[in-house]
XYZ file of C-alpha atoms in Angstrom:
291
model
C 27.327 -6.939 -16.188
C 24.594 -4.146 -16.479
C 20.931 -5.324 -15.890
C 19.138 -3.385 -18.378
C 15.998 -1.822 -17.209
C 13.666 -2.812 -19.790
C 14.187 -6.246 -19.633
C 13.442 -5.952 -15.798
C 10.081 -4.718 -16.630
C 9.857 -7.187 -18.882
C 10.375 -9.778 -16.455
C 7.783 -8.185 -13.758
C 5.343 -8.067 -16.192
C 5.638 -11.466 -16.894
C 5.933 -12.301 -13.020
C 2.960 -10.769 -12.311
C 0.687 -12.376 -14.629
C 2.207 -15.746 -14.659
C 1.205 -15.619 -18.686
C 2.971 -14.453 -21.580
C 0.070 -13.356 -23.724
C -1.251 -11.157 -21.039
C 1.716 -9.864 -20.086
C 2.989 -8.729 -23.959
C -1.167 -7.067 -23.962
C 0.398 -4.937 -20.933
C 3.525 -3.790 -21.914
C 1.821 -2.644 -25.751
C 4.173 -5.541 -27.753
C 4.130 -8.546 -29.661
C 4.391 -11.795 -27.607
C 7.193 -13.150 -29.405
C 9.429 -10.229 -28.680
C 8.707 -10.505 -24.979
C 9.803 -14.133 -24.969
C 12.743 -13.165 -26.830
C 13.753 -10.445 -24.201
C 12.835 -12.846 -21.365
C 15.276 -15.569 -22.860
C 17.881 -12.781 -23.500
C 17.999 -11.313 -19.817
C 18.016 -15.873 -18.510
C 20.923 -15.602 -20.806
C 23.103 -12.569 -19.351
C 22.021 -13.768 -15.861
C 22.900 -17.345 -16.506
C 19.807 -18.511 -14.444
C 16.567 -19.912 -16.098
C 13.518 -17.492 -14.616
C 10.143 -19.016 -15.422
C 9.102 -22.702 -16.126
C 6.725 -22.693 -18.663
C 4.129 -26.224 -19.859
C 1.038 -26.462 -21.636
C -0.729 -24.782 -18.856
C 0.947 -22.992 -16.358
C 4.024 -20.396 -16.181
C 5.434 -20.942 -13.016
C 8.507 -18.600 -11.210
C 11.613 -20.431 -10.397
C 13.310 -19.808 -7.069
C 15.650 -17.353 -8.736
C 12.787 -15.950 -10.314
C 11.331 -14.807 -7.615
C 14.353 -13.677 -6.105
C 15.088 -11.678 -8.794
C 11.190 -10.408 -9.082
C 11.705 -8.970 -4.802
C 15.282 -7.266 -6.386
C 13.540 -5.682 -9.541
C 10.590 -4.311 -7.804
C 12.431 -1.900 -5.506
C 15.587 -0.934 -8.409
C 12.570 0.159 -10.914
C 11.167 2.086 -8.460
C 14.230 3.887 -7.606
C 14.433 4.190 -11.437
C 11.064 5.614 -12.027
C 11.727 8.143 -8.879
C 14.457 9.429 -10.401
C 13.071 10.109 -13.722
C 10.197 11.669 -11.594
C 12.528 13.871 -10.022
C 14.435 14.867 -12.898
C 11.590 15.660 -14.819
C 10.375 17.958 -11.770
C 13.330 20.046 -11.522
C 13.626 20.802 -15.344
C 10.101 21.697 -15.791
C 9.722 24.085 -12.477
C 8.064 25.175 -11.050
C 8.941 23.593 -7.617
C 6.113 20.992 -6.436
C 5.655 19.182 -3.359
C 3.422 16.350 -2.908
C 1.924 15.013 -0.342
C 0.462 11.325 0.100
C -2.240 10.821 2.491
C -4.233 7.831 3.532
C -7.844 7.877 4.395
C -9.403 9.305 7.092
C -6.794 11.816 7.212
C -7.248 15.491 7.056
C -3.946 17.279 5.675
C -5.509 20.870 4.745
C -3.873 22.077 7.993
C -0.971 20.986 7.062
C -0.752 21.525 3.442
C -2.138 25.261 3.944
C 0.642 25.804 6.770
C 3.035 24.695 4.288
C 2.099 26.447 0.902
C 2.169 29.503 3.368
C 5.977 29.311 4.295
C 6.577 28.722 0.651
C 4.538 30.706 -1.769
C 7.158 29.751 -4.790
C 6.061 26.071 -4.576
C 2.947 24.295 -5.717
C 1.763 21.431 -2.774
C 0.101 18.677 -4.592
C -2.315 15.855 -2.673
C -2.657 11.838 -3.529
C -4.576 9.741 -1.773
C -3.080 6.754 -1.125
C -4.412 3.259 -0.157
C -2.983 0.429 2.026
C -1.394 -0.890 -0.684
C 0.182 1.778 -2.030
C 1.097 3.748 0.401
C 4.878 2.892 1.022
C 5.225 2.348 -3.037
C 4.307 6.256 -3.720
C 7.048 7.440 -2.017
C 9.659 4.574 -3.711
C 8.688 5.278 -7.068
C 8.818 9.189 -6.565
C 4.768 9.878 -7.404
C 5.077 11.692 -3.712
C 7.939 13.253 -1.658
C 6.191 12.562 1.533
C 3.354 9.895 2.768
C 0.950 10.227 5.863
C 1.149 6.595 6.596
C -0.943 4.085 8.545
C 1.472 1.784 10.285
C 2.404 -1.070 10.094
C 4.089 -0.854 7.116
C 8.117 -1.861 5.919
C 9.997 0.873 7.149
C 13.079 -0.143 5.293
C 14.847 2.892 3.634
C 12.331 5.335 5.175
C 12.876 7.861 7.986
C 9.064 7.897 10.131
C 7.559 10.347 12.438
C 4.602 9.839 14.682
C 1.704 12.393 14.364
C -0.672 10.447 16.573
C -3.003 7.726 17.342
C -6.641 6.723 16.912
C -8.725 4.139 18.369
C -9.788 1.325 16.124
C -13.355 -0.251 15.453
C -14.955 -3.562 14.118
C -17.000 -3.450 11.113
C -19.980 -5.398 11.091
C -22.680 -5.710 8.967
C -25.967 -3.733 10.592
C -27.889 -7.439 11.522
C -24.805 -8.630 12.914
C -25.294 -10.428 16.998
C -22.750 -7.454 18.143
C -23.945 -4.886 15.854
C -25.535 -1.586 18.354
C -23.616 -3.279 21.416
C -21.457 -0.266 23.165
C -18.453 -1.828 23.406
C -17.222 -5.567 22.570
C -13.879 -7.601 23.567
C -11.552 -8.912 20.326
C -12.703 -12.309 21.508
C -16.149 -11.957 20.722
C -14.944 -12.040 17.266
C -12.855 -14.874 17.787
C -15.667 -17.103 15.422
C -15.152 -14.118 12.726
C -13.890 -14.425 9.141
C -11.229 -11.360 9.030
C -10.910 -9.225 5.576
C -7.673 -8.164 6.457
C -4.189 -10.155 6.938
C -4.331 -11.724 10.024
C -0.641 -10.151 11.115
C -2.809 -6.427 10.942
C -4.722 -7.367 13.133
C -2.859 -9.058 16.128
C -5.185 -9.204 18.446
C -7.595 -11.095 16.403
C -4.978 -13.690 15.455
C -3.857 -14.614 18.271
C -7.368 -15.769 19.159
C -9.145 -16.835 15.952
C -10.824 -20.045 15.470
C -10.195 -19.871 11.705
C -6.449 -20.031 11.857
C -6.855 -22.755 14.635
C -9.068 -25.567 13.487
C -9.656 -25.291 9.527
C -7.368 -22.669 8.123
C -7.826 -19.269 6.459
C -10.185 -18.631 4.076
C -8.706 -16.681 0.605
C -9.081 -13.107 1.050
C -10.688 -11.562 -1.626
C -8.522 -8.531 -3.478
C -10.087 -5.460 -2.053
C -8.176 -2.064 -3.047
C -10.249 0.266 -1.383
C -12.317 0.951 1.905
C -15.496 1.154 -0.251
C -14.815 -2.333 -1.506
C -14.350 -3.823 1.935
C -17.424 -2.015 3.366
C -19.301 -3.688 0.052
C -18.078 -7.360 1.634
C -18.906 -6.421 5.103
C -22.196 -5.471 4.127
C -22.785 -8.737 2.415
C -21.961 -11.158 5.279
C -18.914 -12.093 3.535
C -16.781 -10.949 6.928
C -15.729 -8.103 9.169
C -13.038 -5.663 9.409
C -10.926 -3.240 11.848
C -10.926 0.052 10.433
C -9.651 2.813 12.353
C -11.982 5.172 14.081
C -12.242 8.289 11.605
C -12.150 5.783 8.606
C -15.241 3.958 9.815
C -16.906 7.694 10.571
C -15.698 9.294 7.196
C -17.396 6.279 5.126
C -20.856 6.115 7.546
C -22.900 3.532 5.817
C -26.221 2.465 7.016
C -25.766 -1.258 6.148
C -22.647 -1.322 8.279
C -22.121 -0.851 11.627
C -18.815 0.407 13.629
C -18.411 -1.090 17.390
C -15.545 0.071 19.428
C -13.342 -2.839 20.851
C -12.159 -2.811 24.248
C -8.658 -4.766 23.664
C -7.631 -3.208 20.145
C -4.616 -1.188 19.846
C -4.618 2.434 18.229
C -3.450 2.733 14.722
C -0.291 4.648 14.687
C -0.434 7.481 11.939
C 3.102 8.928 10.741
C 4.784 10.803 8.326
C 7.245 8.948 6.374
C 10.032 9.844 3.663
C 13.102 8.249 2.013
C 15.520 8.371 4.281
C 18.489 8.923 1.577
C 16.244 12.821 0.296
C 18.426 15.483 1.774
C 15.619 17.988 0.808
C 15.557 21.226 2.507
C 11.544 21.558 1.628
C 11.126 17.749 2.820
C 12.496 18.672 6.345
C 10.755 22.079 6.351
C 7.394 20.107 5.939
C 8.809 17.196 8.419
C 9.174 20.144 11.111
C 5.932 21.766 10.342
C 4.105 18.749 10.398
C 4.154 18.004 14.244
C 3.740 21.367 14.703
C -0.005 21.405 13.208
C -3.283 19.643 14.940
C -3.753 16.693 12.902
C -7.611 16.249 13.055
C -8.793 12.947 11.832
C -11.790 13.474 9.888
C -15.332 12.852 11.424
């Protein structure tokens, strides 16, 4: 049996937003056709997706195994299409992901220069994001910000930088010249608790009354905005913190923090000669985080 590719969309659509109506205002069609496609794709996969009352639509458990599978396949999907599209239309492009803080000019320059005959494209990428850009084909190469799943992706390290706490500027620790990750042991973390270790392993939160919900923050201005606000702190690497210098927010180095790892990552399957050209070139160049 073929899964057909529409229907999969389809079905993430629906996954994500846990709501038919919203979903069909998404993907641009009637709600009544979605449900239709959503009942015919139960029916060639013999397993019942969503349960749906009065007020909720909830995933089964083969639902959400089959929203992990569908994620990844219509990525590769969309990559292709990306890819196809690129070498019918030529010129050859080359794009580049980056996260922020990080400078690639040296790199992108050095580049364009060994190959006039190709256009070098930039997109900044966030922590969410970053991995995805390079699955779905939107970039054939991502500076990344470890940790990240490094499943189907080759990595090379470019370097490291220290990391800082973000605190807002009336914050106890706020001006102190150095602090230890326990001193924020009392802290409210924006972040995952698994990004930040160090912090978890010592947190009061996680020990006595739970986590709180983390807000959805999809950018480093947004989590500055909370920090600001009292709402909690952050660790942001070093050029990060310097590159968005607000006065509102301090940046304290940590004694007991380890360096975030920067590397370039690809999909490991590309047999590219231009992806391995840039690969080569890039630990060749002086990656300067910015300031």
């Amino acid at each position: 049996m073929d899964v057909d590719l529409r229907k999969l969309r389809y079905f993430v659509a629906v996954a994500e937003e846990l709501h038919f109506g919203r979903a069909a205002e998404r993907l641009h069609i009637a709600q009544p056709v979605l449900s239709r496609q959503i009942r015919a794709l139960e029916d060639e996969l013999r397993a019942q997706l969503f349960v749906r009352t009065k007020r909720a639509t909830e995933l089964t458990p083969a639902g959400r195994q089959l929203l992990d599978d569908a994620r990844p396949l219509l990525a590769s999907a969309e990559a292709v299409r990306r890819r196809v599209t690129q070498a019918v239309r030529g010129p050859k492009t080359f794009t580049v992901g980056f996260m922020p803080g990080i400078t690639v000019t040296p790199a992108v320059r050095a580049f364009a220069a060994a190959h006039p005959e190709v256009e070098v494209e930039v997109i900044r990428t966030t922590w969410d994001d970053q991995v995805d850009v390079l699955h779905d084909g939107r970039v054939d190469v991502s500076i990344v910000r470890l940790p990240i799943d490094q499943q189907g992706l080759s990595i090379r390290p470019l370097f490291e930088e220290p990391r800082v706490a973000m605190l807002p500027s009336d914050h106890r620790l706020a001006g102190k010249p150095v602090i230890d990750i326990a001193d924020l042991a009392d802290e409210h973390l924006l972040q995952e608790p698994d990004a930040v270790p160090e912090w978890r392993d010592i947190a009061l939160e996680l020990r006595t009354r739970g986590p709180k919900p983390l807000p959805v923050l999809r950018s480093v201005e947004e989590k500055l905005e909370h920090v600001a606000s009292g709402t909690g702190i952050s660790i942001l690497p070093l050029s990060v913190a310097t590159f968005y210098h607000r006065a509102d927010v301090a940046a304290v180095p940590v004694n007991d923090l380890a360096t975030n790892k920067v590397c370039l990552a690809w999909i490991a399957s590309r047999r590219s000669r231009l992806l391995y050209d840039f690969a080569n070139l890039a630990t060749t160049v002086e990656w300067i985080p910015q300031r």
